[in-house]
Short mmCIF file of C-alpha atoms and ligand atoms in Angstrom, two decimals:
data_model
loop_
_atom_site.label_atom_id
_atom_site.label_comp_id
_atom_site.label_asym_id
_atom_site.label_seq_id
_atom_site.Cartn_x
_atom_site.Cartn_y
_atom_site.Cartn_z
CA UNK A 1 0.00 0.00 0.00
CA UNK A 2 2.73 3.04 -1.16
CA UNK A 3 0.36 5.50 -1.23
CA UNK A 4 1.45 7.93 -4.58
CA UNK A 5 3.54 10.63 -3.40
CA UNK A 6 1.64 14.27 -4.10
CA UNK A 7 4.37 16.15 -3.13
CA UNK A 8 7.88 17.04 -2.80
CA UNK A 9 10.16 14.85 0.40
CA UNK A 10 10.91 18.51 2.21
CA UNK A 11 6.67 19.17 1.72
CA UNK A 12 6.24 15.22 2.93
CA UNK A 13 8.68 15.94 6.14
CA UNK A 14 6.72 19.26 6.94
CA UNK A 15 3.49 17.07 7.09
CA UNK A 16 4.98 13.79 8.45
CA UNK A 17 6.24 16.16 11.58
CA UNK A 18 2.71 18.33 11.79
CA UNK A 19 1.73 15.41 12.14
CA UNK A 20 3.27 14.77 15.32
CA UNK A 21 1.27 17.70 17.01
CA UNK A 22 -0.94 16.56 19.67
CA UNK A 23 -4.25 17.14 18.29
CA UNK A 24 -3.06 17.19 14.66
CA UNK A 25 -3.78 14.03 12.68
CA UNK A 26 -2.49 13.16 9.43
CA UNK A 27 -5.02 15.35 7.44
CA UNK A 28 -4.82 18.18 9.71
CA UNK A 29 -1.32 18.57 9.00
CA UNK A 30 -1.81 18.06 5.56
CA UNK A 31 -4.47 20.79 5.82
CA UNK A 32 -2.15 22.79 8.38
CA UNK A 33 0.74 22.82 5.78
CA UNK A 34 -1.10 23.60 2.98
CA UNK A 35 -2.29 27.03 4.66
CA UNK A 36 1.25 27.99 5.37
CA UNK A 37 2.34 27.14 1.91
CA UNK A 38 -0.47 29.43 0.93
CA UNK A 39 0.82 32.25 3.47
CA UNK A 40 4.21 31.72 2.85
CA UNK A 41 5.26 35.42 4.14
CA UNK A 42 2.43 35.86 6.34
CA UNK A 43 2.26 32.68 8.54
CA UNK A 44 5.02 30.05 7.50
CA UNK A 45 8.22 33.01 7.49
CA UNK A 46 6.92 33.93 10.98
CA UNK A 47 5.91 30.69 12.21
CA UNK A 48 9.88 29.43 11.32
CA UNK A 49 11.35 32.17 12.98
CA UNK A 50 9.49 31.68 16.24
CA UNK A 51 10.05 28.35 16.24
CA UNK A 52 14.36 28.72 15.60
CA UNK A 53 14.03 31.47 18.28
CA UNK A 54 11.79 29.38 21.20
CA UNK A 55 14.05 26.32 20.11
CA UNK A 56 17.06 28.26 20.94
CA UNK A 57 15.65 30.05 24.27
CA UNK A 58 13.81 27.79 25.89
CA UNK A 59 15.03 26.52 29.58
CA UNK A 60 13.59 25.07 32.59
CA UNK A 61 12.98 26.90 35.39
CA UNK A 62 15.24 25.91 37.97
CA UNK A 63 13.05 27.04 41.02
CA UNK A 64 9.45 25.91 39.65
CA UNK A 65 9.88 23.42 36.74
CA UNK A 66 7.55 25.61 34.40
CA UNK A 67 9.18 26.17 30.55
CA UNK A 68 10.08 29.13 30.16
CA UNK A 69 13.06 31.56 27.98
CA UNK A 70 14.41 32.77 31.44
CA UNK A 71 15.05 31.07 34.64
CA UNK A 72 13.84 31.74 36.69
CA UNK A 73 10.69 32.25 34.45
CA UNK A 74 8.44 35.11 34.33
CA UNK A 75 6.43 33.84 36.93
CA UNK A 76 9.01 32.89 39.97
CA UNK A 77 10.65 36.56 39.16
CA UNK A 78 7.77 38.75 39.06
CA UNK A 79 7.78 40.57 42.05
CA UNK A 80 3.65 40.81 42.83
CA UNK A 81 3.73 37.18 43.36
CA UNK A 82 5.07 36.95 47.10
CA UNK A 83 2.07 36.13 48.77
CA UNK A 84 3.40 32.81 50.20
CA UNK A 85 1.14 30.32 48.23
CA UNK A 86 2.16 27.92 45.88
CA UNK A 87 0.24 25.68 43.68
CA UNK A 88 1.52 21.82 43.15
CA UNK A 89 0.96 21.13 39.78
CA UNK A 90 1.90 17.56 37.99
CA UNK A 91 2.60 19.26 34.71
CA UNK A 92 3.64 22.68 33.16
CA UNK A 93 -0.06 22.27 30.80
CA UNK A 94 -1.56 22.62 34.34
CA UNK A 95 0.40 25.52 35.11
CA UNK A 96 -0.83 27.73 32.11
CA UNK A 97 -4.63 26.56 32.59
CA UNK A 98 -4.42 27.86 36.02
CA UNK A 99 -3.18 30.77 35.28
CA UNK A 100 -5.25 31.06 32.20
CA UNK A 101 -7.68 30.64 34.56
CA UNK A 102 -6.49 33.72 36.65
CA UNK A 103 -8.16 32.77 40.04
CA UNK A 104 -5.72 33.53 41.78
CA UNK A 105 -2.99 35.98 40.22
CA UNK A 106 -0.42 36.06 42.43
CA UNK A 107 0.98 32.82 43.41
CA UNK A 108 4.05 30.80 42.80
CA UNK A 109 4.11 27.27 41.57
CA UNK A 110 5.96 23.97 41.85
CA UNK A 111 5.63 21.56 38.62
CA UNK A 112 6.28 17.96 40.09
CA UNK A 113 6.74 16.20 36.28
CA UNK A 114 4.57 13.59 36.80
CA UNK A 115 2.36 11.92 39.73
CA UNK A 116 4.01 8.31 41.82
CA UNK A 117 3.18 5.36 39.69
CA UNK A 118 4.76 2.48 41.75
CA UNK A 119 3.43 0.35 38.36
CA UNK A 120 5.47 2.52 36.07
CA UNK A 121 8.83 2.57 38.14
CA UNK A 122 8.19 6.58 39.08
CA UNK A 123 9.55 7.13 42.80
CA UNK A 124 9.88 10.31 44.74
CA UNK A 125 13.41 10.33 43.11
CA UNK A 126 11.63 10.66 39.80
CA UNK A 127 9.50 13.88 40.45
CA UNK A 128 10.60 16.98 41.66
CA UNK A 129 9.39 16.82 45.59
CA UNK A 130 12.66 17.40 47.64
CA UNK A 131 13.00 20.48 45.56
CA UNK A 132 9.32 21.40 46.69
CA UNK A 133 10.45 20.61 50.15
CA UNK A 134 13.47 22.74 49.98
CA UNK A 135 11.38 25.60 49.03
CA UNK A 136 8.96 25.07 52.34
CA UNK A 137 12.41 25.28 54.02
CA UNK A 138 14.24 28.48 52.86
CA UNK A 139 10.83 29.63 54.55
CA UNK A 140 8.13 32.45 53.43
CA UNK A 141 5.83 29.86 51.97
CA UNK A 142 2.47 30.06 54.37
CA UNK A 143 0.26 27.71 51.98
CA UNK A 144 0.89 24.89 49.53
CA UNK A 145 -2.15 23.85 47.19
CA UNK A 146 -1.97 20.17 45.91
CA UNK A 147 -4.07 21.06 42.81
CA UNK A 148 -2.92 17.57 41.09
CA UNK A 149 -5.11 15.23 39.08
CA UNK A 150 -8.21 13.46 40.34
CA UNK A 151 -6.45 10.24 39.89
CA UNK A 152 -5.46 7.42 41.97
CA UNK A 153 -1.72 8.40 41.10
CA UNK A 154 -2.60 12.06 41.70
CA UNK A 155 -4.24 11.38 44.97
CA UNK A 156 -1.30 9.31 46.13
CA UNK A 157 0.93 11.84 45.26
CA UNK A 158 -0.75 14.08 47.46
CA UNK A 159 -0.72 11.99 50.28
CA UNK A 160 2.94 11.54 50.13
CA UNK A 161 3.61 14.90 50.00
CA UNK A 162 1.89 16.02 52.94
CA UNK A 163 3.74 13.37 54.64
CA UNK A 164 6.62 15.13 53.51
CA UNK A 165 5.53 18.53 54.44
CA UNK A 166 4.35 17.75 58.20
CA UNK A 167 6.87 19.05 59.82
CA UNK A 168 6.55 22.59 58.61
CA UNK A 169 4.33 25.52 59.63
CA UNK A 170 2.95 25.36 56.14
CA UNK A 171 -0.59 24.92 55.62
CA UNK A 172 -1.69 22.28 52.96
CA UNK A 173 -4.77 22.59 50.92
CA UNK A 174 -6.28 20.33 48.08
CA UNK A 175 -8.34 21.43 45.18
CA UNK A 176 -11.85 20.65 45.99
CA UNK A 177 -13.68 17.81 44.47
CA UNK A 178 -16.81 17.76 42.86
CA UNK A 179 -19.70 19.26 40.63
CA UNK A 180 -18.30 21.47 37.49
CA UNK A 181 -19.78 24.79 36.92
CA UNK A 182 -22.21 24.07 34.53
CA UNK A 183 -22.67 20.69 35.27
CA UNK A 184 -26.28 18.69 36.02
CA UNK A 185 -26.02 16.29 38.60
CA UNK A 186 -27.88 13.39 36.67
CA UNK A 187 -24.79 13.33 33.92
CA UNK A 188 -21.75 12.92 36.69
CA UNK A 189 -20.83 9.45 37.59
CA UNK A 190 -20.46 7.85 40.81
CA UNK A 191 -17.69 8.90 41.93
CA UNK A 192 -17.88 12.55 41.16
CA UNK A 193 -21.24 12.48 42.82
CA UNK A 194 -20.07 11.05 46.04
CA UNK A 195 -16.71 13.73 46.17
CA UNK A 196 -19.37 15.96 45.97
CA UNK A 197 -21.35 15.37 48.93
CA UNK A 198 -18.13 14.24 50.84
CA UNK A 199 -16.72 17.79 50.27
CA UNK A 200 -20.05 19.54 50.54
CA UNK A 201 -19.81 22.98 52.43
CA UNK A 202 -21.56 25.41 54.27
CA UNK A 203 -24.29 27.44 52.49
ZN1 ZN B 1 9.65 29.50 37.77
#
């Protein structure tokens, strides 16, 4: 099944690596490439350039984990954001919907790379905790939100790190579980349901 070739290999690699774009299939990218072919000076000229210039610049933040072309990164060395709190976050995608979000403007972060999966071989070792701990230590940090996924890994993770963290004056919070804005009660499932009620509050 050799498919017949429609266009050039450098046209082919473009597509074959659009391709590779989570949320891109095959005929995305084909669509994708075709558009910047069309606005060659408009979109593909600029598109290249910020592409050479993020692939050059961008570093890890050495005090957060977030991506970022400084380090420490925008966040972690704007000065507004000393109020003491930071959010635990498994991943840097979490970091930018939270603060896409903008609920609460002026905290730090910690990204941890990943939750404990005992299955998988990922240990303490393996995420970045003891850095998270060594922040708690050099002091100032009053609050530390575990806003990690509602998984069994993510849960776990949690756990663990409140273990960690109970020997500090630090006060640890967890994202709250239960019914989405929006959301009508007979569509959640089980479990969702019964977080809800469990974590029910005060009207
Ligand atoms: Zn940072």
């Amino acid at each position: 099944m050799s498919g017949r070739r429609i266009a050039g290999p450098e046209i082919e690699k473009l597509i074959q690596l659009l391709a590779r774009v989570p949320g891109l299939g095959p005929r995305s990218a084909r669509r994708a490439a075709l558009q910047m072919i069309k606005k060659k000076d408009q979109l593909m000229g600029p598109l290249a350039e910020a592409l050479a210039l993020v692939h050059e610049r961008v570093v890890v933040c050495s005090t957060c984990g977030n991506a970022d072309t400084s380090d420490p990164c925008a966040i972690c060395s704007d000065p507004r954001r000393q109020t003491g709190t930071i959010i635990v976050v498994e991943e840097v995608a979490d970091l930018w919907a939270l603060e896409r979000a903008a609920a609460m403007p002026n905290v730090l972060y910690h990204v941890l790379g990943g939750v404990l999966s005992p299955l998988d071989g990922i240990g303490p070792d393996d995420l970045s905790i003891a850095a998270l701990v060594d922040r708690v230590e050099a002091g100032g940090v009053s609050e530390i939100i575990l806003a990690v996924n509602a998984t069994v890994e993510g849960q776990t993770t949690a756990h663990y790190i409140t273990d960690r963290l109970s020997g500090f004056e630090v006060t640890v919070t967890r994202l709250a579980h239960g019914v989405p804005v929006g959301g009508e009660l007979d569509y959640l499932d089980d479990g969702t349901l019964a977080a809800a009620l469990k974590s029910r509050t005060k009207f």
